[in-house]
mmCIF file of C-alpha atoms in Angstrom:
data_model
loop_
_atom_site.group_PDB
_atom_site.id
_atom_site.type_symbol
_atom_site.label_atom_id
_atom_site.label_comp_id
_atom_site.label_asym_id
_atom_site.label_seq_id
_atom_site.Cartn_x
_atom_site.Cartn_y
_atom_site.Cartn_z
ATOM 1 C CA MET N 1 54.228 37.403 153.651
ATOM 2 C CA SER N 2 57.596 36.730 155.252
ATOM 3 C CA VAL N 3 58.101 36.535 159.008
ATOM 4 C CA ALA N 4 60.064 39.786 158.905
ATOM 5 C CA ASP N 5 57.264 41.576 157.031
ATOM 6 C CA TYR N 6 54.670 40.210 159.423
ATOM 7 C CA THR N 7 56.702 41.298 162.423
ATOM 8 C CA THR N 8 57.223 44.775 160.995
ATOM 9 C CA GLN N 9 53.537 45.128 160.210
ATOM 10 C CA LYS N 10 52.616 44.000 163.703
ATOM 11 C CA ARG N 11 54.973 46.522 165.279
ATOM 12 C CA VAL N 12 53.569 49.329 163.165
ATOM 13 C CA GLN N 13 50.036 48.385 164.180
ATOM 14 C CA ILE N 14 50.870 48.249 167.871
ATOM 15 C CA GLY N 15 52.877 51.468 167.625
ATOM 16 C CA GLY N 16 49.881 53.137 166.001
ATOM 17 C CA LEU N 17 47.610 51.863 168.756
ATOM 18 C CA ALA N 18 50.020 53.234 171.361
ATOM 19 C CA VAL N 19 49.924 56.685 169.749
ATOM 20 C CA VAL N 20 46.114 56.588 169.608
ATOM 21 C CA ALA N 21 46.000 55.489 173.265
ATOM 22 C CA LEU N 22 48.207 58.416 174.284
ATOM 23 C CA ILE N 23 45.997 60.862 172.380
ATOM 24 C CA VAL N 24 42.871 59.429 173.995
ATOM 25 C CA LEU N 25 44.526 59.567 177.423
ATOM 26 C CA GLY N 26 45.480 63.197 176.845
ATOM 27 C CA ALA N 27 41.943 64.060 175.728
ATOM 28 C CA LEU N 28 40.458 62.371 178.815
ATOM 29 C CA LEU N 29 42.799 64.245 181.120
ATOM 30 C CA THR N 30 41.892 67.490 179.410
ATOM 31 C CA VAL N 31 38.155 66.886 179.771
ATOM 32 C CA TRP N 32 38.057 65.333 183.249
ATOM 33 C CA PHE N 33 40.613 67.487 184.979
ATOM 34 C CA ASP N 34 40.434 70.593 182.809
ATOM 35 C CA VAL N 35 44.191 70.539 182.247
ATOM 36 C CA ALA N 36 45.597 71.771 178.942
ATOM 37 C CA LEU N 37 47.993 69.358 177.270
ATOM 38 C CA ASP N 38 50.726 71.989 177.053
ATOM 39 C CA ARG N 39 50.733 72.094 180.870
ATOM 40 C CA LEU N 40 51.091 68.326 181.078
ATOM 41 C CA PHE N 41 53.652 67.640 178.361
ATOM 42 C CA THR N 42 56.157 70.384 179.098
ATOM 43 C CA GLY N 43 59.836 70.733 178.257
ATOM 44 C CA GLY N 44 60.647 69.922 181.868
ATOM 45 C CA TYR N 45 58.692 66.696 181.632
ATOM 46 C CA VAL N 46 60.580 65.727 178.478
ATOM 47 C CA ASN N 47 63.841 66.586 180.217
ATOM 48 C CA ARG N 48 63.100 64.426 183.240
ATOM 49 C CA SER N 49 61.904 61.583 181.001
ATOM 50 C CA LEU N 50 65.164 61.700 179.043
ATOM 51 C CA GLN N 51 67.175 61.537 182.262
ATOM 52 C CA MET N 52 65.134 58.610 183.527
ATOM 53 C CA ALA N 53 65.491 56.807 180.186
ATOM 54 C CA THR N 54 69.251 57.278 179.888
ATOM 55 C CA PRO N 55 70.443 54.490 182.254
ATOM 56 C CA ILE N 56 67.885 52.083 180.786
ATOM 57 C CA ALA N 57 69.007 52.856 177.236
ATOM 58 C CA LEU N 58 72.662 52.293 178.095
ATOM 59 C CA ALA N 59 71.948 48.937 179.749
ATOM 60 C CA ALA N 60 69.750 47.954 176.792
ATOM 61 C CA VAL N 61 72.436 48.757 174.224
ATOM 62 C CA GLY N 62 74.982 46.714 176.149
ATOM 63 C CA GLY N 63 72.589 43.811 176.631
ATOM 64 C CA LEU N 64 71.624 43.588 172.980
ATOM 65 C CA TYR N 65 75.271 43.480 171.915
ATOM 66 C CA ALA N 66 75.917 40.519 174.200
ATOM 67 C CA GLU N 67 72.818 38.699 173.060
ATOM 68 C CA LYS N 68 73.490 39.448 169.399
ATOM 69 C CA SER N 69 76.828 37.697 169.872
ATOM 70 C CA GLY N 70 75.138 34.637 171.381
ATOM 71 C CA VAL N 71 75.527 35.340 175.119
ATOM 72 C CA PHE N 72 72.529 36.252 177.279
ATOM 73 C CA ASN N 73 73.711 38.784 179.862
ATOM 74 C CA ILE N 74 70.932 38.632 182.423
ATOM 75 C CA GLY N 75 73.210 40.287 184.975
ATOM 76 C CA LEU N 76 72.635 43.841 183.685
ATOM 77 C CA GLU N 77 70.855 44.838 186.902
ATOM 78 C CA GLY N 78 73.834 43.698 188.987
ATOM 79 C CA PHE N 79 76.352 45.503 186.781
ATOM 80 C CA MET N 80 74.299 48.680 187.103
ATOM 81 C CA ILE N 81 74.398 48.388 190.899
ATOM 82 C CA PHE N 82 78.184 47.918 190.757
ATOM 83 C CA GLY N 83 78.459 50.978 188.509
ATOM 84 C CA ALA N 84 76.322 53.174 190.764
ATOM 85 C CA PHE N 85 78.133 52.179 193.947
ATOM 86 C CA THR N 86 81.630 52.414 192.437
ATOM 87 C CA SER N 87 80.848 55.859 191.091
ATOM 88 C CA ALA N 88 79.530 57.067 194.456
ATOM 89 C CA ALA N 89 82.450 55.577 196.388
ATOM 90 C CA THR N 90 85.029 57.074 194.009
ATOM 91 C CA MET N 91 83.337 60.453 194.161
ATOM 92 C CA TYR N 92 83.322 60.355 197.964
ATOM 93 C CA LEU N 93 86.932 59.214 198.284
ATOM 94 C CA LEU N 94 88.116 61.946 195.911
ATOM 95 C CA GLY N 95 86.050 64.881 197.076
ATOM 96 C CA GLY N 96 84.230 63.936 200.291
ATOM 97 C CA THR N 97 80.676 65.256 200.421
ATOM 98 C CA SER N 98 81.514 68.142 198.075
ATOM 99 C CA PRO N 99 83.046 66.563 194.965
ATOM 100 C CA SER N 100 83.725 68.750 191.956
ATOM 101 C CA GLN N 101 82.412 68.217 188.447
ATOM 102 C CA GLY N 102 85.822 66.794 187.535
ATOM 103 C CA HIS N 103 85.472 64.234 190.316
ATOM 104 C CA ILE N 104 82.083 63.191 188.917
ATOM 105 C CA TRP N 105 83.531 62.551 185.467
ATOM 106 C CA LEU N 106 86.501 60.676 186.926
ATOM 107 C CA ALA N 107 84.132 58.569 189.055
ATOM 108 C CA ILE N 108 82.163 57.638 185.930
ATOM 109 C CA VAL N 109 85.359 56.493 184.204
ATOM 110 C CA VAL N 110 86.380 54.413 187.242
ATOM 111 C CA ALA N 111 82.904 52.857 187.416
ATOM 112 C CA VAL N 112 83.101 51.817 183.762
ATOM 113 C CA ILE N 113 86.586 50.313 184.209
ATOM 114 C CA VAL N 114 85.561 48.369 187.331
ATOM 115 C CA THR N 115 82.421 46.961 185.719
ATOM 116 C CA MET N 116 84.445 46.025 182.625
ATOM 117 C CA LEU N 117 86.720 43.956 184.863
ATOM 118 C CA PHE N 118 83.709 42.253 186.472
ATOM 119 C CA ALA N 119 82.233 41.669 183.026
ATOM 120 C CA ALA N 120 85.512 40.122 181.838
ATOM 121 C CA LEU N 121 85.369 37.647 184.747
ATOM 122 C CA PHE N 122 81.706 37.004 183.944
ATOM 123 C CA ALA N 123 82.605 36.368 180.286
ATOM 124 C CA VAL N 124 85.319 33.859 181.256
ATOM 125 C CA LEU N 125 82.793 31.930 183.353
ATOM 126 C CA LEU N 126 80.271 31.844 180.538
ATOM 127 C CA ILE N 127 82.496 31.351 177.503
ATOM 128 C CA ARG N 128 85.526 29.424 178.741
ATOM 129 C CA TYR N 129 83.934 27.421 181.554
ATOM 130 C CA LYS N 130 80.450 27.269 179.970
ATOM 131 C CA ALA N 131 78.575 28.273 183.111
ATOM 132 C CA ASP N 132 74.800 28.416 182.848
ATOM 133 C CA GLN N 133 74.076 31.920 181.570
ATOM 134 C CA ILE N 134 70.833 32.378 183.499
ATOM 135 C CA VAL N 135 72.287 31.177 186.810
ATOM 136 C CA ALA N 136 75.482 33.215 186.387
ATOM 137 C CA GLY N 137 73.498 36.344 185.493
ATOM 138 C CA LEU N 138 71.258 35.957 188.519
ATOM 139 C CA ALA N 139 74.379 35.472 190.653
ATOM 140 C CA VAL N 140 75.740 38.821 189.426
ATOM 141 C CA TRP N 141 72.471 40.462 190.413
ATOM 142 C CA PHE N 142 72.425 38.890 193.876
ATOM 143 C CA ILE N 143 76.073 39.777 194.469
ATOM 144 C CA GLY N 144 75.452 43.382 193.487
ATOM 145 C CA LEU N 145 72.308 43.517 195.585
ATOM 146 C CA GLY N 146 74.166 42.240 198.646
ATOM 147 C CA PHE N 147 77.682 43.614 198.334
ATOM 148 C CA ALA N 148 76.902 47.206 197.359
ATOM 149 C CA PRO N 149 74.824 47.979 200.494
ATOM 150 C CA PHE N 150 77.364 46.009 202.569
ATOM 151 C CA LEU N 151 80.295 48.057 201.262
ATOM 152 C CA ALA N 152 78.226 51.220 201.623
ATOM 153 C CA ALA N 153 77.679 50.412 205.298
ATOM 154 C CA ILE N 154 81.457 49.996 205.746
ATOM 155 C CA LEU N 155 82.251 53.256 203.929
ATOM 156 C CA TRP N 156 79.466 55.516 205.195
ATOM 157 C CA GLY N 157 78.063 53.656 208.220
ATOM 158 C CA SER N 158 74.778 53.403 206.351
ATOM 159 C CA ARG N 159 73.396 51.484 203.364
ATOM 160 C CA SER N 160 73.063 54.810 201.568
ATOM 161 C CA SER N 161 75.636 57.509 200.940
ATOM 162 C CA PRO N 162 75.382 61.107 202.132
ATOM 163 C CA GLY N 163 74.490 63.727 199.554
ATOM 164 C CA LEU N 164 77.366 64.041 197.082
ATOM 165 C CA ALA N 165 76.884 66.062 193.882
ATOM 166 C CA SER N 166 74.965 65.957 190.624
ATOM 167 C CA ILE N 167 76.227 66.599 187.131
ATOM 168 C CA ASN N 168 75.778 70.154 185.873
ATOM 169 C CA TYR N 169 73.557 70.815 182.882
ATOM 170 C CA LEU N 170 74.777 72.252 179.603
ATOM 171 C CA ALA N 171 72.761 75.209 178.333
ATOM 172 C CA VAL N 172 72.884 76.952 174.962
ATOM 173 C CA PRO N 173 72.107 80.657 175.491
ATOM 174 C CA ASN N 174 68.990 81.977 173.691
ATOM 175 C CA LEU N 175 68.143 78.611 172.098
ATOM 176 C CA GLU N 176 67.065 77.210 175.473
ATOM 177 C CA GLU N 177 64.229 79.746 175.524
ATOM 178 C CA ILE N 178 62.553 78.380 172.375
ATOM 179 C CA PRO N 179 59.009 77.289 173.325
ATOM 180 C CA TRP N 180 58.103 73.597 173.608
ATOM 181 C CA PHE N 181 61.434 71.958 172.870
ATOM 182 C CA GLY N 182 64.048 74.601 173.722
ATOM 183 C CA SER N 183 64.559 73.565 177.346
ATOM 184 C CA ALA N 184 64.575 69.848 176.430
ATOM 185 C CA LEU N 185 67.124 70.141 173.622
ATOM 186 C CA PHE N 186 69.310 73.036 174.706
ATOM 187 C CA THR N 187 69.346 72.701 178.516
ATOM 188 C CA GLN N 188 70.370 69.149 179.000
ATOM 189 C CA SER N 189 72.590 66.860 181.025
ATOM 190 C CA PRO N 190 75.795 66.089 179.102
ATOM 191 C CA LEU N 191 75.266 62.435 180.044
ATOM 192 C CA VAL N 192 71.995 62.396 178.109
ATOM 193 C CA LEU N 193 73.820 63.800 175.080
ATOM 194 C CA LEU N 194 76.589 61.219 175.575
ATOM 195 C CA THR N 195 73.981 58.458 175.621
ATOM 196 C CA VAL N 196 72.437 59.696 172.368
ATOM 197 C CA LEU N 197 75.902 59.607 170.796
ATOM 198 C CA ILE N 198 76.564 56.080 172.115
ATOM 199 C CA VAL N 199 73.229 54.843 170.740
ATOM 200 C CA LEU N 200 73.926 56.260 167.270
ATOM 201 C CA VAL N 201 77.509 54.952 167.173
ATOM 202 C CA SER N 202 76.308 51.538 168.388
ATOM 203 C CA TRP N 203 73.785 51.394 165.550
ATOM 204 C CA VAL N 204 76.427 52.291 162.960
ATOM 205 C CA LEU N 205 78.899 49.786 164.400
ATOM 206 C CA LEU N 206 76.346 46.982 164.475
ATOM 207 C CA TYR N 207 74.775 47.474 161.044
ATOM 208 C CA ARG N 208 77.372 49.285 158.964
ATOM 209 C CA THR N 209 80.740 47.769 159.883
ATOM 210 C CA ARG N 210 82.412 44.423 159.373
ATOM 211 C CA TYR N 211 82.846 43.968 163.115
ATOM 212 C CA GLY N 212 79.103 44.467 163.604
ATOM 213 C CA TYR N 213 78.438 41.693 161.097
ATOM 214 C CA TRP N 214 80.835 39.453 163.017
ATOM 215 C CA ILE N 215 78.844 40.078 166.222
ATOM 216 C CA GLN N 216 75.593 39.196 164.487
ATOM 217 C CA ALA N 217 77.123 36.106 162.883
ATOM 218 C CA ALA N 218 78.473 34.938 166.270
ATOM 219 C CA GLY N 219 74.893 34.785 167.539
ATOM 220 C CA GLU N 220 73.204 33.532 164.389
ATOM 221 C CA ASN N 221 75.691 31.175 162.757
ATOM 222 C CA PRO N 222 78.945 30.808 164.697
ATOM 223 C CA GLU N 223 80.086 27.861 162.533
ATOM 224 C CA ALA N 224 80.044 30.032 159.415
ATOM 225 C CA LEU N 225 81.974 32.776 161.215
ATOM 226 C CA ASP N 226 84.511 30.213 162.393
ATOM 227 C CA THR N 227 84.867 28.862 158.867
ATOM 228 C CA ALA N 228 85.627 32.405 157.694
ATOM 229 C CA GLY N 229 88.594 32.415 160.077
ATOM 230 C CA ILE N 230 87.135 34.654 162.777
ATOM 231 C CA ASP N 231 87.529 33.633 166.431
ATOM 232 C CA VAL N 232 83.919 33.352 167.619
ATOM 233 C CA ASN N 233 84.727 33.360 171.313
ATOM 234 C CA ARG N 234 86.915 36.443 170.975
ATOM 235 C CA VAL N 235 83.980 38.285 169.425
ATOM 236 C CA ARG N 236 81.747 37.097 172.262
ATOM 237 C CA TYR N 237 84.261 38.177 174.921
ATOM 238 C CA ALA N 238 84.314 41.687 173.471
ATOM 239 C CA ALA N 239 80.512 41.879 173.305
ATOM 240 C CA VAL N 240 80.007 40.695 176.898
ATOM 241 C CA ILE N 241 82.650 43.076 178.266
ATOM 242 C CA PHE N 242 81.021 45.907 176.320
ATOM 243 C CA SER N 243 77.634 44.991 177.794
ATOM 244 C CA GLY N 244 79.070 45.157 181.316
ATOM 245 C CA ALA N 245 80.695 48.512 180.566
ATOM 246 C CA MET N 246 77.420 49.967 179.270
ATOM 247 C CA ALA N 247 75.449 48.685 182.261
ATOM 248 C CA GLY N 248 78.103 50.083 184.621
ATOM 249 C CA LEU N 249 77.943 53.402 182.789
ATOM 250 C CA GLY N 250 74.168 53.307 183.151
ATOM 251 C CA GLY N 251 74.515 52.899 186.919
ATOM 252 C CA ALA N 252 77.083 55.703 187.087
ATOM 253 C CA VAL N 253 74.826 57.997 185.048
ATOM 254 C CA LEU N 254 71.929 57.222 187.386
ATOM 255 C CA LEU N 255 74.130 58.166 190.347
ATOM 256 C CA ALA N 256 75.401 61.340 188.660
ATOM 257 C CA HIS N 257 71.837 62.530 188.099
ATOM 258 C CA ALA N 258 70.582 61.526 191.573
ATOM 259 C CA GLY N 259 73.560 62.847 193.551
ATOM 260 C CA ASN N 260 73.724 60.082 196.143
ATOM 261 C CA PHE N 261 73.754 56.289 196.375
ATOM 262 C CA VAL N 262 70.695 54.521 197.807
ATOM 263 C CA GLY N 263 71.325 50.932 198.919
ATOM 264 C CA THR N 264 68.038 50.178 200.628
ATOM 265 C CA GLY N 265 65.362 47.983 199.090
ATOM 266 C CA GLU N 266 66.231 47.044 195.502
ATOM 267 C CA THR N 267 68.880 49.791 195.588
ATOM 268 C CA MET N 268 68.571 52.952 193.525
ATOM 269 C CA VAL N 269 68.805 50.890 190.307
ATOM 270 C CA ASP N 270 65.366 49.494 191.199
ATOM 271 C CA GLY N 271 64.807 47.159 188.260
ATOM 272 C CA ARG N 272 66.143 49.372 185.465
ATOM 273 C CA GLY N 273 68.523 46.624 184.340
ATOM 274 C CA TRP N 274 65.591 44.253 183.879
ATOM 275 C CA ILE N 275 63.637 46.913 182.022
ATOM 276 C CA GLY N 276 66.720 47.359 179.827
ATOM 277 C CA ILE N 277 66.355 43.735 178.732
ATOM 278 C CA VAL N 278 62.708 44.371 177.846
ATOM 279 C CA ALA N 279 63.726 47.570 176.040
ATOM 280 C CA TYR N 280 66.036 45.819 173.596
ATOM 281 C CA LEU N 281 63.455 43.104 172.995
ATOM 282 C CA PHE N 282 60.933 45.871 172.350
ATOM 283 C CA GLY N 283 63.417 47.505 169.989
ATOM 284 C CA ASN N 284 64.054 44.209 168.158
ATOM 285 C CA TYR N 285 67.774 44.247 169.070
ATOM 286 C CA ASN N 286 68.199 47.617 167.394
ATOM 287 C CA PRO N 287 70.030 50.263 169.499
ATOM 288 C CA ILE N 288 67.767 53.065 168.290
ATOM 289 C CA GLY N 289 64.627 51.015 168.888
ATOM 290 C CA ALA N 290 65.889 50.060 172.361
ATOM 291 C CA ALA N 291 66.546 53.723 173.199
ATOM 292 C CA ALA N 292 63.036 54.653 172.033
ATOM 293 C CA ALA N 293 61.588 51.939 174.281
ATOM 294 C CA ALA N 294 63.682 53.237 177.185
ATOM 295 C CA LEU N 295 62.248 56.715 176.581
ATOM 296 C CA LEU N 296 58.728 55.284 176.731
ATOM 297 C CA PHE N 297 59.447 53.682 180.107
ATOM 298 C CA GLY N 298 61.161 56.850 181.341
ATOM 299 C CA GLY N 299 58.174 58.971 180.316
ATOM 300 C CA LEU N 300 55.736 56.675 182.097
ATOM 301 C CA ASP N 301 57.939 56.635 185.189
ATOM 302 C CA MET N 302 57.941 60.440 185.354
ATOM 303 C CA LEU N 303 54.195 60.718 184.788
ATOM 304 C CA ASN N 304 53.423 60.573 188.505
ATOM 305 C CA TYR N 305 55.596 63.611 189.218
ATOM 306 C CA GLN N 306 54.128 65.486 186.256
ATOM 307 C CA LEU N 307 50.536 64.809 187.299
ATOM 308 C CA GLN N 308 51.291 66.239 190.723
ATOM 309 C CA MET N 309 52.844 69.295 189.092
ATOM 310 C CA VAL N 310 49.591 70.143 187.290
ATOM 311 C CA GLY N 311 47.445 69.362 190.318
ATOM 312 C CA ILE N 312 45.885 66.073 189.208
ATOM 313 C CA GLU N 313 45.307 63.892 192.239
ATOM 314 C CA VAL N 314 45.884 60.297 191.220
ATOM 315 C CA SER N 315 47.141 57.583 193.525
ATOM 316 C CA ALA N 316 50.934 57.562 193.318
ATOM 317 C CA ARG N 317 50.955 53.801 193.717
ATOM 318 C CA LEU N 318 48.643 53.457 190.713
ATOM 319 C CA VAL N 319 50.725 55.767 188.499
ATOM 320 C CA ASN N 320 53.942 54.067 189.584
ATOM 321 C CA LEU N 321 52.537 50.854 188.163
ATOM 322 C CA PHE N 322 52.366 52.335 184.637
ATOM 323 C CA PRO N 323 55.955 51.418 183.598
ATOM 324 C CA TYR N 324 55.483 47.869 184.815
ATOM 325 C CA ILE N 325 52.110 47.580 183.078
ATOM 326 C CA ALA N 326 53.875 48.783 179.939
ATOM 327 C CA VAL N 327 56.482 46.063 180.440
ATOM 328 C CA ILE N 328 53.757 43.404 180.644
ATOM 329 C CA VAL N 329 52.018 44.793 177.549
ATOM 330 C CA VAL N 330 55.299 44.901 175.661
ATOM 331 C CA LEU N 331 56.216 41.372 176.650
ATOM 332 C CA THR N 332 52.786 40.177 175.581
ATOM 333 C CA ALA N 333 52.823 42.042 172.278
ATOM 334 C CA TRP N 334 56.442 41.311 171.472
ATOM 335 C CA GLY N 335 56.566 37.854 172.970
ATOM 336 C CA LYS N 336 57.403 36.360 169.574
ATOM 337 C CA THR N 337 60.502 38.465 168.996
ATOM 338 C CA ARG N 338 63.032 36.155 167.384
ATOM 339 C CA VAL N 339 66.171 35.830 169.436
ATOM 340 C CA PRO N 340 69.516 35.049 167.749
ATOM 341 C CA SER N 341 69.639 31.371 166.793
ATOM 342 C CA SER N 342 72.668 30.420 168.879
ATOM 343 C CA VAL N 343 72.095 32.545 171.978
ATOM 344 C CA GLY N 344 72.875 30.642 175.149
ATOM 345 C CA GLU N 345 74.876 27.965 173.318
ATOM 346 C CA PRO N 346 78.624 27.742 174.070
ATOM 347 C CA TYR N 347 80.789 27.379 170.981
ATOM 348 C CA GLU N 348 83.893 25.294 170.497
ATOM 349 C CA SER N 349 85.935 25.496 167.340
ATOM 350 C CA GLU N 350 86.671 22.144 165.685
ATOM 351 C CA GLU N 351 90.239 23.213 164.989
#
């Protein structure tokens, strides 16, 4: 049995165990608390889980592109903080405390452009000047963690912004009333739909286009790519800048759903960039797999709210640990995920 077959078999087994565990958990909740499953797993719960998963999925897609090209972007959390703050600041400067929907979309665009610029600087440090990728990534996180609340205090006199505005949902008349999945599929944030589109396009680009093969070759065998006449570092620059843009978009999406910037504690990003890294490891560097992992984390994160909705009294602190327990389980189960051969290694052409 090849390593790939063994890995696939192992994933199927663990995935099957996860499904069985969810069924058992649902049965226990039904028996112990006398709560029907259709009250627990509602369309609203699915909707909130999708919203929670969206920023994680975007960061994961960006991170896996960078790592596939041979560069470990550990600064996803920092780029998300930059994206969230830039979006909030732009929204406030354009529309005050009552920005329009147009202002929200413009703020998202500005956030992506700003984080792309930061990511370009980050890429120069890593690729041209061969900075340590772990240290540089942690520096991005620390800078985001410090500067965003600092700039927020200058702009708003507080580490958090006032209430701004949230993105409006899109609803398809009549179809949204279909039981079970109507509200989840046909009353949805346009940013969730945009994320689904980005995930699908990212998969096609990575596995069905020549440029996608270049990205994979840059991380697996850069010498062969160089021999074929392709500039390895140019491919890596593009992948790292894309990763920063996706993480910045993730932060902006988080802000657009929340409606205000929170700079206290770990900021409103609150570890989602780190979970994004776990998500693409969980998904074996596949954009669709990473998005599915993000949905799992989002669903677990929203479980506390859902339990309260159906009247199940469980310690909020205990339920809030579920996503992090899932992270530990995933890291343990997927600890042998094979990373690209040349990740973390700077490349210099012999020509």
